[in-house]
């Protein structure tokens, strides 16, 4: 259906400082029976179009993550999909973690890469498919959600401007692009000291047009503990991911 080869990078090397979990980063917090990072790993690795998945992990937790991935994929009869996954140590910032993930693919580069935050567990196969189709057509895109609130620009505690909401979108992930574009964007940023909050911004920085794929409210990022309460209302989405993985299993449970 889609042309070209695809890899996915899952950024899972953060410390989750705003989540303030006493022992482990937020991506290890369990929802519906799995650590948060496992959910998007299931969605991305079981897509037929995606040949390789790089799970960028904190170095100190890499062996533990590997053992968890091995056991989840073995138990679910997803052995052939486990073979697509490689764990790579991350860096001090998200940007550096993604850059390392991209570098790990350099020996046999894919045509396109989807970059996803492990902290967004509600990534349905339908959203992944929409991103694959759009990046194939345009070369660079990101999931994003229309902004529902009226956004104010504030200085010293007072509003200085009300922005036109009709053209404002909140960026989600996956963000996707041609591998060579993403690699160039990240390597240039690293050598010039440019820091960006997402990959789309780096692509914009090297002059690429990044198109929008409409995201869904369920594709939220777990940032603070209260987000776990919001997440509870989306457990049906995790059911969809489970069903999709189940349909791909060689051993049906
Ligand atoms: N991330 C990463 N490497 C880092 C920092 C962040 O791979 N050095 C990942 C996180 O694991 C997360 C994603 O990037 O999946 C989005 O980042 P964010 O939500 O900010 O997570 P943290 O940086 O871990 O959280 P915080 O900013 O609250 O410390
Ligand atoms: Mg962060």
PDB file of C-alpha atoms and ligand atoms in Angstrom:
ATOM      1  CA  UNK A   1       0.000   0.000   0.000  1.00  0.00           C
ATOM      2  CA  UNK A   2       2.713   2.471   0.971  1.00  0.00           C
ATOM      3  CA  UNK A   3       6.032   2.853  -0.790  1.00  0.00           C
ATOM      4  CA  UNK A   4       9.410   3.001   0.899  1.00  0.00           C
ATOM      5  CA  UNK A   5      10.796   1.529   4.058  1.00  0.00           C
ATOM      6  CA  UNK A   6       9.819   2.752   7.508  1.00  0.00           C
ATOM      7  CA  UNK A   7      11.500   2.785  10.887  1.00  0.00           C
ATOM      8  CA  UNK A   8      10.089   4.093  14.157  1.00  0.00           C
ATOM      9  CA  UNK A   9      11.987   5.674  17.028  1.00  0.00           C
ATOM     10  CA  UNK A  10      10.369   5.672  20.469  1.00  0.00           C
ATOM     11  CA  UNK A  11      11.898   8.241  22.838  1.00  0.00           C
ATOM     12  CA  UNK A  12      11.788   6.567  26.247  1.00  0.00           C
ATOM     13  CA  UNK A  13      14.939   7.869  27.934  1.00  0.00           C
ATOM     14  CA  UNK A  14      13.493  10.731  29.996  1.00  0.00           C
ATOM     15  CA  UNK A  15      13.495  11.080  33.775  1.00  0.00           C
ATOM     16  CA  UNK A  16       9.863  12.211  34.030  1.00  0.00           C
ATOM     17  CA  UNK A  17      10.722  14.997  36.487  1.00  0.00           C
ATOM     18  CA  UNK A  18       7.238  16.574  36.353  1.00  0.00           C
ATOM     19  CA  UNK A  19       5.636  13.229  37.135  1.00  0.00           C
ATOM     20  CA  UNK A  20       7.619  13.051  40.406  1.00  0.00           C
ATOM     21  CA  UNK A  21       7.566   9.288  40.737  1.00  0.00           C
ATOM     22  CA  UNK A  22       9.838   8.276  43.625  1.00  0.00           C
ATOM     23  CA  UNK A  23      11.551   5.268  42.073  1.00  0.00           C
ATOM     24  CA  UNK A  24      11.298   5.112  38.279  1.00  0.00           C
ATOM     25  CA  UNK A  25      10.572   7.408  35.311  1.00  0.00           C
ATOM     26  CA  UNK A  26       6.922   7.779  34.278  1.00  0.00           C
ATOM     27  CA  UNK A  27       7.244   5.541  31.216  1.00  0.00           C
ATOM     28  CA  UNK A  28       7.514   2.600  33.652  1.00  0.00           C
ATOM     29  CA  UNK A  29       4.214   3.401  35.350  1.00  0.00           C
ATOM     30  CA  UNK A  30       1.772   0.601  34.547  1.00  0.00           C
ATOM     31  CA  UNK A  31      -1.580   1.207  32.893  1.00  0.00           C
ATOM     32  CA  UNK A  32      -3.870  -1.708  32.041  1.00  0.00           C
ATOM     33  CA  UNK A  33      -1.140  -4.186  32.958  1.00  0.00           C
ATOM     34  CA  UNK A  34       1.836  -2.856  30.992  1.00  0.00           C
ATOM     35  CA  UNK A  35       4.422  -0.122  31.539  1.00  0.00           C
ATOM     36  CA  UNK A  36       3.417   3.000  29.573  1.00  0.00           C
ATOM     37  CA  UNK A  37       6.219   2.578  26.987  1.00  0.00           C
ATOM     38  CA  UNK A  38       5.057  -0.937  26.031  1.00  0.00           C
ATOM     39  CA  UNK A  39       1.775   0.341  24.538  1.00  0.00           C
ATOM     40  CA  UNK A  40       3.209   2.416  21.687  1.00  0.00           C
ATOM     41  CA  UNK A  41       5.877  -0.254  21.199  1.00  0.00           C
ATOM     42  CA  UNK A  42       3.069  -2.766  20.580  1.00  0.00           C
ATOM     43  CA  UNK A  43       1.303  -0.429  18.120  1.00  0.00           C
ATOM     44  CA  UNK A  44       4.392   0.486  16.130  1.00  0.00           C
ATOM     45  CA  UNK A  45       6.166  -2.883  16.047  1.00  0.00           C
ATOM     46  CA  UNK A  46       3.132  -4.869  14.898  1.00  0.00           C
ATOM     47  CA  UNK A  47       2.494  -2.590  11.869  1.00  0.00           C
ATOM     48  CA  UNK A  48       3.515  -4.457   8.733  1.00  0.00           C
ATOM     49  CA  UNK A  49       4.813  -1.294   7.033  1.00  0.00           C
ATOM     50  CA  UNK A  50       7.303  -0.634   9.849  1.00  0.00           C
ATOM     51  CA  UNK A  51      10.447  -2.749   9.482  1.00  0.00           C
ATOM     52  CA  UNK A  52      12.431  -1.574  12.496  1.00  0.00           C
ATOM     53  CA  UNK A  53      11.728   0.034  15.844  1.00  0.00           C
ATOM     54  CA  UNK A  54      14.396   1.764  17.922  1.00  0.00           C
ATOM     55  CA  UNK A  55      13.466   1.972  21.591  1.00  0.00           C
ATOM     56  CA  UNK A  56      15.665   4.708  23.013  1.00  0.00           C
ATOM     57  CA  UNK A  57      16.147   3.859  26.687  1.00  0.00           C
ATOM     58  CA  UNK A  58      17.883   5.243  29.756  1.00  0.00           C
ATOM     59  CA  UNK A  59      21.218   3.471  29.914  1.00  0.00           C
ATOM     60  CA  UNK A  60      20.777   2.378  33.548  1.00  0.00           C
ATOM     61  CA  UNK A  61      17.378   0.816  32.762  1.00  0.00           C
ATOM     62  CA  UNK A  62      18.158  -0.622  29.334  1.00  0.00           C
ATOM     63  CA  UNK A  63      18.676  -4.229  30.470  1.00  0.00           C
ATOM     64  CA  UNK A  64      15.480  -4.139  32.487  1.00  0.00           C
ATOM     65  CA  UNK A  65      13.530  -2.753  29.527  1.00  0.00           C
ATOM     66  CA  UNK A  66      14.996  -5.408  27.250  1.00  0.00           C
ATOM     67  CA  UNK A  67      13.899  -8.165  29.652  1.00  0.00           C
ATOM     68  CA  UNK A  68      10.381  -6.682  29.847  1.00  0.00           C
ATOM     69  CA  UNK A  69      10.097  -6.401  26.057  1.00  0.00           C
ATOM     70  CA  UNK A  70      11.358  -9.999  25.652  1.00  0.00           C
ATOM     71  CA  UNK A  71       8.836 -11.355  28.103  1.00  0.00           C
ATOM     72  CA  UNK A  72       5.820  -9.363  26.802  1.00  0.00           C
ATOM     73  CA  UNK A  73       6.481 -10.277  23.160  1.00  0.00           C
ATOM     74  CA  UNK A  74       7.188 -13.947  23.985  1.00  0.00           C
ATOM     75  CA  UNK A  75       4.077 -14.287  26.142  1.00  0.00           C
ATOM     76  CA  UNK A  76       1.881 -12.731  23.469  1.00  0.00           C
ATOM     77  CA  UNK A  77       3.179 -14.835  20.601  1.00  0.00           C
ATOM     78  CA  UNK A  78       4.752 -11.761  18.977  1.00  0.00           C
ATOM     79  CA  UNK A  79       8.258 -13.209  18.558  1.00  0.00           C
ATOM     80  CA  UNK A  80       8.637 -12.166  14.881  1.00  0.00           C
ATOM     81  CA  UNK A  81       7.843  -8.554  15.853  1.00  0.00           C
ATOM     82  CA  UNK A  82      10.324  -8.616  18.737  1.00  0.00           C
ATOM     83  CA  UNK A  83      13.033  -9.122  16.098  1.00  0.00           C
ATOM     84  CA  UNK A  84      12.288  -5.658  14.657  1.00  0.00           C
ATOM     85  CA  UNK A  85      13.058  -3.952  17.977  1.00  0.00           C
ATOM     86  CA  UNK A  86      16.449  -2.653  18.994  1.00  0.00           C
ATOM     87  CA  UNK A  87      17.232  -0.893  22.277  1.00  0.00           C
ATOM     88  CA  UNK A  88      19.621   2.042  22.116  1.00  0.00           C
ATOM     89  CA  UNK A  89      20.850   4.267  24.979  1.00  0.00           C
ATOM     90  CA  UNK A  90      19.481   7.825  25.001  1.00  0.00           C
ATOM     91  CA  UNK A  91      20.942  11.222  25.878  1.00  0.00           C
ATOM     92  CA  UNK A  92      20.348  14.037  28.357  1.00  0.00           C
ATOM     93  CA  UNK A  93      17.576  15.699  26.347  1.00  0.00           C
ATOM     94  CA  UNK A  94      14.779  14.365  24.164  1.00  0.00           C
ATOM     95  CA  UNK A  95      16.484  15.935  21.171  1.00  0.00           C
ATOM     96  CA  UNK A  96      19.740  14.111  21.944  1.00  0.00           C
ATOM     97  CA  UNK A  97      17.880  10.831  22.502  1.00  0.00           C
ATOM     98  CA  UNK A  98      16.174  11.109  19.100  1.00  0.00           C
ATOM     99  CA  UNK A  99      19.479  12.058  17.465  1.00  0.00           C
ATOM    100  CA  UNK A 100      21.052   8.896  18.898  1.00  0.00           C
ATOM    101  CA  UNK A 101      18.139   6.834  17.668  1.00  0.00           C
ATOM    102  CA  UNK A 102      18.560   8.266  14.168  1.00  0.00           C
ATOM    103  CA  UNK A 103      22.319   7.616  14.263  1.00  0.00           C
ATOM    104  CA  UNK A 104      21.668   3.957  15.149  1.00  0.00           C
ATOM    105  CA  UNK A 105      19.823   3.548  11.827  1.00  0.00           C
ATOM    106  CA  UNK A 106      22.633   5.014   9.710  1.00  0.00           C
ATOM    107  CA  UNK A 107      24.217   1.704   8.653  1.00  0.00           C
ATOM    108  CA  UNK A 108      21.153   0.733   6.618  1.00  0.00           C
ATOM    109  CA  UNK A 109      18.969   3.823   6.476  1.00  0.00           C
ATOM    110  CA  UNK A 110      15.211   3.531   6.036  1.00  0.00           C
ATOM    111  CA  UNK A 111      13.424   5.911   3.688  1.00  0.00           C
ATOM    112  CA  UNK A 112      11.106   7.342   6.360  1.00  0.00           C
ATOM    113  CA  UNK A 113      11.148   7.553  10.154  1.00  0.00           C
ATOM    114  CA  UNK A 114       8.314   8.052  12.638  1.00  0.00           C
ATOM    115  CA  UNK A 115       9.470   9.595  15.917  1.00  0.00           C
ATOM    116  CA  UNK A 116       7.200   8.950  18.881  1.00  0.00           C
ATOM    117  CA  UNK A 117       7.204   9.863  22.588  1.00  0.00           C
ATOM    118  CA  UNK A 118       6.929   6.800  24.840  1.00  0.00           C
ATOM    119  CA  UNK A 119       4.875   9.025  27.166  1.00  0.00           C
ATOM    120  CA  UNK A 120       1.960   8.852  24.646  1.00  0.00           C
ATOM    121  CA  UNK A 121       0.625   5.318  25.148  1.00  0.00           C
ATOM    122  CA  UNK A 122      -2.728   5.718  23.345  1.00  0.00           C
ATOM    123  CA  UNK A 123      -1.313   5.484  19.849  1.00  0.00           C
ATOM    124  CA  UNK A 124      -3.780   3.490  17.782  1.00  0.00           C
ATOM    125  CA  UNK A 125      -2.786   1.611  14.620  1.00  0.00           C
ATOM    126  CA  UNK A 126      -5.205   3.939  12.747  1.00  0.00           C
ATOM    127  CA  UNK A 127      -3.182   7.014  13.751  1.00  0.00           C
ATOM    128  CA  UNK A 128       0.080   5.281  12.790  1.00  0.00           C
ATOM    129  CA  UNK A 129      -1.401   4.384   9.398  1.00  0.00           C
ATOM    130  CA  UNK A 130      -2.513   7.991   8.819  1.00  0.00           C
ATOM    131  CA  UNK A 131       1.025   9.241   9.544  1.00  0.00           C
ATOM    132  CA  UNK A 132       2.569   6.617   7.232  1.00  0.00           C
ATOM    133  CA  UNK A 133       0.296   7.671   4.381  1.00  0.00           C
ATOM    134  CA  UNK A 134       0.911  11.387   4.869  1.00  0.00           C
ATOM    135  CA  UNK A 135       4.705  11.176   5.177  1.00  0.00           C
ATOM    136  CA  UNK A 136       4.814   9.028   2.057  1.00  0.00           C
ATOM    137  CA  UNK A 137       2.927  11.779   0.216  1.00  0.00           C
ATOM    138  CA  UNK A 138       4.627  14.907   1.616  1.00  0.00           C
ATOM    139  CA  UNK A 139       8.001  13.848   3.074  1.00  0.00           C
ATOM    140  CA  UNK A 140       7.400  15.392   6.499  1.00  0.00           C
ATOM    141  CA  UNK A 141       4.388  15.569   8.792  1.00  0.00           C
ATOM    142  CA  UNK A 142       3.244  15.539  12.383  1.00  0.00           C
ATOM    143  CA  UNK A 143       0.133  14.559  14.251  1.00  0.00           C
ATOM    144  CA  UNK A 144      -1.426  17.638  15.848  1.00  0.00           C
ATOM    145  CA  UNK A 145      -4.660  18.576  17.535  1.00  0.00           C
ATOM    146  CA  UNK A 146      -6.704  21.734  17.022  1.00  0.00           C
ATOM    147  CA  UNK A 147      -6.394  23.949  20.075  1.00  0.00           C
ATOM    148  CA  UNK A 148      -9.692  24.067  21.973  1.00  0.00           C
ATOM    149  CA  UNK A 149      -8.875  26.806  24.470  1.00  0.00           C
ATOM    150  CA  UNK A 150      -8.395  30.462  23.582  1.00  0.00           C
ATOM    151  CA  UNK A 151      -4.660  31.078  23.844  1.00  0.00           C
ATOM    152  CA  UNK A 152      -3.285  34.272  25.371  1.00  0.00           C
ATOM    153  CA  UNK A 153       0.221  35.619  25.167  1.00  0.00           C
ATOM    154  CA  UNK A 154       1.131  36.838  28.645  1.00  0.00           C
ATOM    155  CA  UNK A 155       3.918  39.079  29.887  1.00  0.00           C
ATOM    156  CA  UNK A 156       4.482  39.999  33.551  1.00  0.00           C
ATOM    157  CA  UNK A 157       1.206  38.383  34.567  1.00  0.00           C
ATOM    158  CA  UNK A 158      -1.009  40.211  32.063  1.00  0.00           C
ATOM    159  CA  UNK A 159      -2.376  39.442  28.613  1.00  0.00           C
ATOM    160  CA  UNK A 160      -0.595  41.223  25.799  1.00  0.00           C
ATOM    161  CA  UNK A 161      -2.277  39.388  22.938  1.00  0.00           C
ATOM    162  CA  UNK A 162      -5.097  36.968  22.158  1.00  0.00           C
ATOM    163  CA  UNK A 163      -4.058  34.613  19.402  1.00  0.00           C
ATOM    164  CA  UNK A 164      -6.344  33.556  16.569  1.00  0.00           C
ATOM    165  CA  UNK A 165      -7.335  30.073  17.704  1.00  0.00           C
ATOM    166  CA  UNK A 166      -8.525  28.991  14.272  1.00  0.00           C
ATOM    167  CA  UNK A 167      -4.991  28.434  13.020  1.00  0.00           C
ATOM    168  CA  UNK A 168      -3.403  27.068  16.211  1.00  0.00           C
ATOM    169  CA  UNK A 169      -2.582  23.385  16.612  1.00  0.00           C
ATOM    170  CA  UNK A 170      -0.882  21.496  19.459  1.00  0.00           C
ATOM    171  CA  UNK A 171       1.856  19.185  18.176  1.00  0.00           C
ATOM    172  CA  UNK A 172       1.603  15.500  19.070  1.00  0.00           C
ATOM    173  CA  UNK A 173       3.703  12.513  18.019  1.00  0.00           C
ATOM    174  CA  UNK A 174       4.486  10.539  15.885  1.00  0.00           C
ATOM    175  CA  UNK A 175       6.289  13.192  13.894  1.00  0.00           C
ATOM    176  CA  UNK A 176       7.629  11.760  10.684  1.00  0.00           C
ATOM    177  CA  UNK A 177       9.991  12.607   7.887  1.00  0.00           C
ATOM    178  CA  UNK A 178      12.376  11.335   5.283  1.00  0.00           C
ATOM    179  CA  UNK A 179      15.264   9.741   7.194  1.00  0.00           C
ATOM    180  CA  UNK A 180      17.845  11.918   5.442  1.00  0.00           C
ATOM    181  CA  UNK A 181      15.946  15.113   6.293  1.00  0.00           C
ATOM    182  CA  UNK A 182      15.526  14.189   9.964  1.00  0.00           C
ATOM    183  CA  UNK A 183      19.165  13.145  10.227  1.00  0.00           C
ATOM    184  CA  UNK A 184      20.347  16.405   8.642  1.00  0.00           C
ATOM    185  CA  UNK A 185      18.020  18.465  10.846  1.00  0.00           C
ATOM    186  CA  UNK A 186      19.233  16.769  14.039  1.00  0.00           C
ATOM    187  CA  UNK A 187      22.937  16.743  13.168  1.00  0.00           C
ATOM    188  CA  UNK A 188      22.880  20.430  12.156  1.00  0.00           C
ATOM    189  CA  UNK A 189      21.052  21.369  15.346  1.00  0.00           C
ATOM    190  CA  UNK A 190      23.551  19.418  17.455  1.00  0.00           C
ATOM    191  CA  UNK A 191      26.572  21.066  15.839  1.00  0.00           C
ATOM    192  CA  UNK A 192      25.107  24.585  15.991  1.00  0.00           C
ATOM    193  CA  UNK A 193      23.738  24.182  19.530  1.00  0.00           C
ATOM    194  CA  UNK A 194      20.137  24.735  18.422  1.00  0.00           C
ATOM    195  CA  UNK A 195      17.564  23.273  20.800  1.00  0.00           C
ATOM    196  CA  UNK A 196      14.008  22.595  19.770  1.00  0.00           C
ATOM    197  CA  UNK A 197      11.048  21.117  21.612  1.00  0.00           C
ATOM    198  CA  UNK A 198      10.126  18.792  18.768  1.00  0.00           C
ATOM    199  CA  UNK A 199      11.377  17.250  15.543  1.00  0.00           C
ATOM    200  CA  UNK A 200       8.992  19.260  13.365  1.00  0.00           C
ATOM    201  CA  UNK A 201      10.676  22.454  14.547  1.00  0.00           C
ATOM    202  CA  UNK A 202      14.069  21.088  13.478  1.00  0.00           C
ATOM    203  CA  UNK A 203      12.686  20.141  10.059  1.00  0.00           C
ATOM    204  CA  UNK A 204      11.208  23.639   9.715  1.00  0.00           C
ATOM    205  CA  UNK A 205      14.694  24.906  10.607  1.00  0.00           C
ATOM    206  CA  UNK A 206      16.223  23.263   7.521  1.00  0.00           C
ATOM    207  CA  UNK A 207      13.460  24.661   5.332  1.00  0.00           C
ATOM    208  CA  UNK A 208      11.145  21.659   5.074  1.00  0.00           C
ATOM    209  CA  UNK A 209       7.385  21.973   4.848  1.00  0.00           C
ATOM    210  CA  UNK A 210       5.826  19.868   7.602  1.00  0.00           C
ATOM    211  CA  UNK A 211       2.197  18.940   7.014  1.00  0.00           C
ATOM    212  CA  UNK A 212      -0.441  18.223   9.652  1.00  0.00           C
ATOM    213  CA  UNK A 213      -2.292  14.993  10.291  1.00  0.00           C
ATOM    214  CA  UNK A 214      -5.241  15.499  12.629  1.00  0.00           C
ATOM    215  CA  UNK A 215      -4.627  13.723  15.938  1.00  0.00           C
ATOM    216  CA  UNK A 216      -7.169  12.600  18.537  1.00  0.00           C
ATOM    217  CA  UNK A 217      -7.678  13.760  22.115  1.00  0.00           C
ATOM    218  CA  UNK A 218      -6.820  10.274  23.368  1.00  0.00           C
ATOM    219  CA  UNK A 219      -3.265  10.623  22.044  1.00  0.00           C
ATOM    220  CA  UNK A 220      -2.355  12.600  25.171  1.00  0.00           C
ATOM    221  CA  UNK A 221       1.080  12.789  26.743  1.00  0.00           C
ATOM    222  CA  UNK A 222       1.466  11.611  30.319  1.00  0.00           C
ATOM    223  CA  UNK A 223       3.293  14.516  31.948  1.00  0.00           C
ATOM    224  CA  UNK A 224       1.997  14.980  35.512  1.00  0.00           C
ATOM    225  CA  UNK A 225       0.352  12.437  37.892  1.00  0.00           C
ATOM    226  CA  UNK A 226      -3.118  13.893  37.159  1.00  0.00           C
ATOM    227  CA  UNK A 227      -2.756  12.704  33.558  1.00  0.00           C
ATOM    228  CA  UNK A 228      -3.131   9.135  34.841  1.00  0.00           C
ATOM    229  CA  UNK A 229      -6.709  10.008  35.867  1.00  0.00           C
ATOM    230  CA  UNK A 230      -7.427  11.348  32.364  1.00  0.00           C
ATOM    231  CA  UNK A 231      -5.820   8.226  30.926  1.00  0.00           C
ATOM    232  CA  UNK A 232      -8.305   6.008  32.776  1.00  0.00           C
ATOM    233  CA  UNK A 233     -11.086   7.247  30.490  1.00  0.00           C
ATOM    234  CA  UNK A 234      -9.189   5.950  27.448  1.00  0.00           C
ATOM    235  CA  UNK A 235      -8.771   2.332  28.523  1.00  0.00           C
ATOM    236  CA  UNK A 236     -10.891   1.278  25.502  1.00  0.00           C
ATOM    237  CA  UNK A 237      -8.081   2.607  23.281  1.00  0.00           C
ATOM    238  CA  UNK A 238      -5.642   0.225  24.984  1.00  0.00           C
ATOM    239  CA  UNK A 239      -8.214  -2.509  24.305  1.00  0.00           C
ATOM    240  CA  UNK A 240      -7.989  -1.631  20.590  1.00  0.00           C
ATOM    241  CA  UNK A 241      -4.185  -1.855  20.706  1.00  0.00           C
ATOM    242  CA  UNK A 242      -4.458  -5.215  22.500  1.00  0.00           C
ATOM    243  CA  UNK A 243      -6.883  -6.530  19.884  1.00  0.00           C
ATOM    244  CA  UNK A 244      -4.637  -5.389  17.045  1.00  0.00           C
ATOM    245  CA  UNK A 245      -1.571  -7.059  18.617  1.00  0.00           C
ATOM    246  CA  UNK A 246      -3.654 -10.171  19.254  1.00  0.00           C
ATOM    247  CA  UNK A 247      -4.631 -10.320  15.580  1.00  0.00           C
ATOM    248  CA  UNK A 248      -0.919 -10.358  14.685  1.00  0.00           C
ATOM    249  CA  UNK A 249       0.093 -13.006  17.220  1.00  0.00           C
ATOM    250  CA  UNK A 250       1.327 -16.364  16.019  1.00  0.00           C
ATOM    251  CA  UNK A 251       0.111 -17.961  19.239  1.00  0.00           C
ATOM    252  CA  UNK A 252      -3.394 -16.806  20.114  1.00  0.00           C
ATOM    253  CA  UNK A 253      -3.909 -16.455  23.847  1.00  0.00           C
TER     254      UNK A 253
HETATM  255  N1  LIG B   1      12.857  11.706  26.500  1.00  0.00           N
HETATM  256  C1  LIG B   1      13.981  10.994  26.074  1.00  0.00           C
HETATM  257  N2  LIG B   1      15.228  11.389  26.503  1.00  0.00           N
HETATM  258  C2  LIG B   1      15.370  12.456  27.311  1.00  0.00           C
HETATM  259  C3  LIG B   1      14.241  13.195  27.714  1.00  0.00           C
HETATM  260  C4  LIG B   1      12.978  12.807  27.293  1.00  0.00           C
HETATM  261  O1  LIG B   1      13.863  10.003  25.347  1.00  0.00           O
HETATM  262  N3  LIG B   1      16.597  12.770  27.726  1.00  0.00           N
HETATM  263  C5  LIG B   1      11.528  11.205  26.121  1.00  0.00           C
HETATM  264  C6  LIG B   1      10.641  10.914  27.335  1.00  0.00           C
HETATM  265  O2  LIG B   1      10.933   9.613  27.861  1.00  0.00           O
HETATM  266  C7  LIG B   1       9.255  11.047  26.770  1.00  0.00           C
HETATM  267  C8  LIG B   1       9.438  12.028  25.590  1.00  0.00           C
HETATM  268  O3  LIG B   1      10.833  12.170  25.390  1.00  0.00           O
HETATM  269  O4  LIG B   1       8.730   9.832  26.280  1.00  0.00           O
HETATM  270  C9  LIG B   1       8.745  13.355  25.836  1.00  0.00           C
HETATM  271  O5  LIG B   1       9.387  14.023  26.901  1.00  0.00           O
HETATM  272  P1  LIG B   1       8.702  14.476  28.264  1.00  0.00           P
HETATM  273  O6  LIG B   1       7.249  14.197  28.260  1.00  0.00           O
HETATM  274  O7  LIG B   1       9.184  15.846  28.568  1.00  0.00           O
HETATM  275  O8  LIG B   1       9.339  13.408  29.298  1.00  0.00           O
HETATM  276  P2  LIG B   1      10.460  13.653  30.392  1.00  0.00           P
HETATM  277  O9  LIG B   1      11.511  14.542  29.832  1.00  0.00           O
HETATM  278  O10 LIG B   1      10.872  12.324  30.877  1.00  0.00           O
HETATM  279  O11 LIG B   1       9.633  14.386  31.532  1.00  0.00           O
HETATM  280  P3  LIG B   1       9.984  15.775  32.253  1.00  0.00           P
HETATM  281  O12 LIG B   1      10.169  16.803  31.159  1.00  0.00           O
HETATM  282  O13 LIG B   1       8.812  16.036  33.145  1.00  0.00           O
HETATM  283  O14 LIG B   1      11.269  15.530  33.030  1.00  0.00           O
HETATM  284 MG1  LIG B   2      11.074  16.573  29.220  1.00  0.00          MG
END
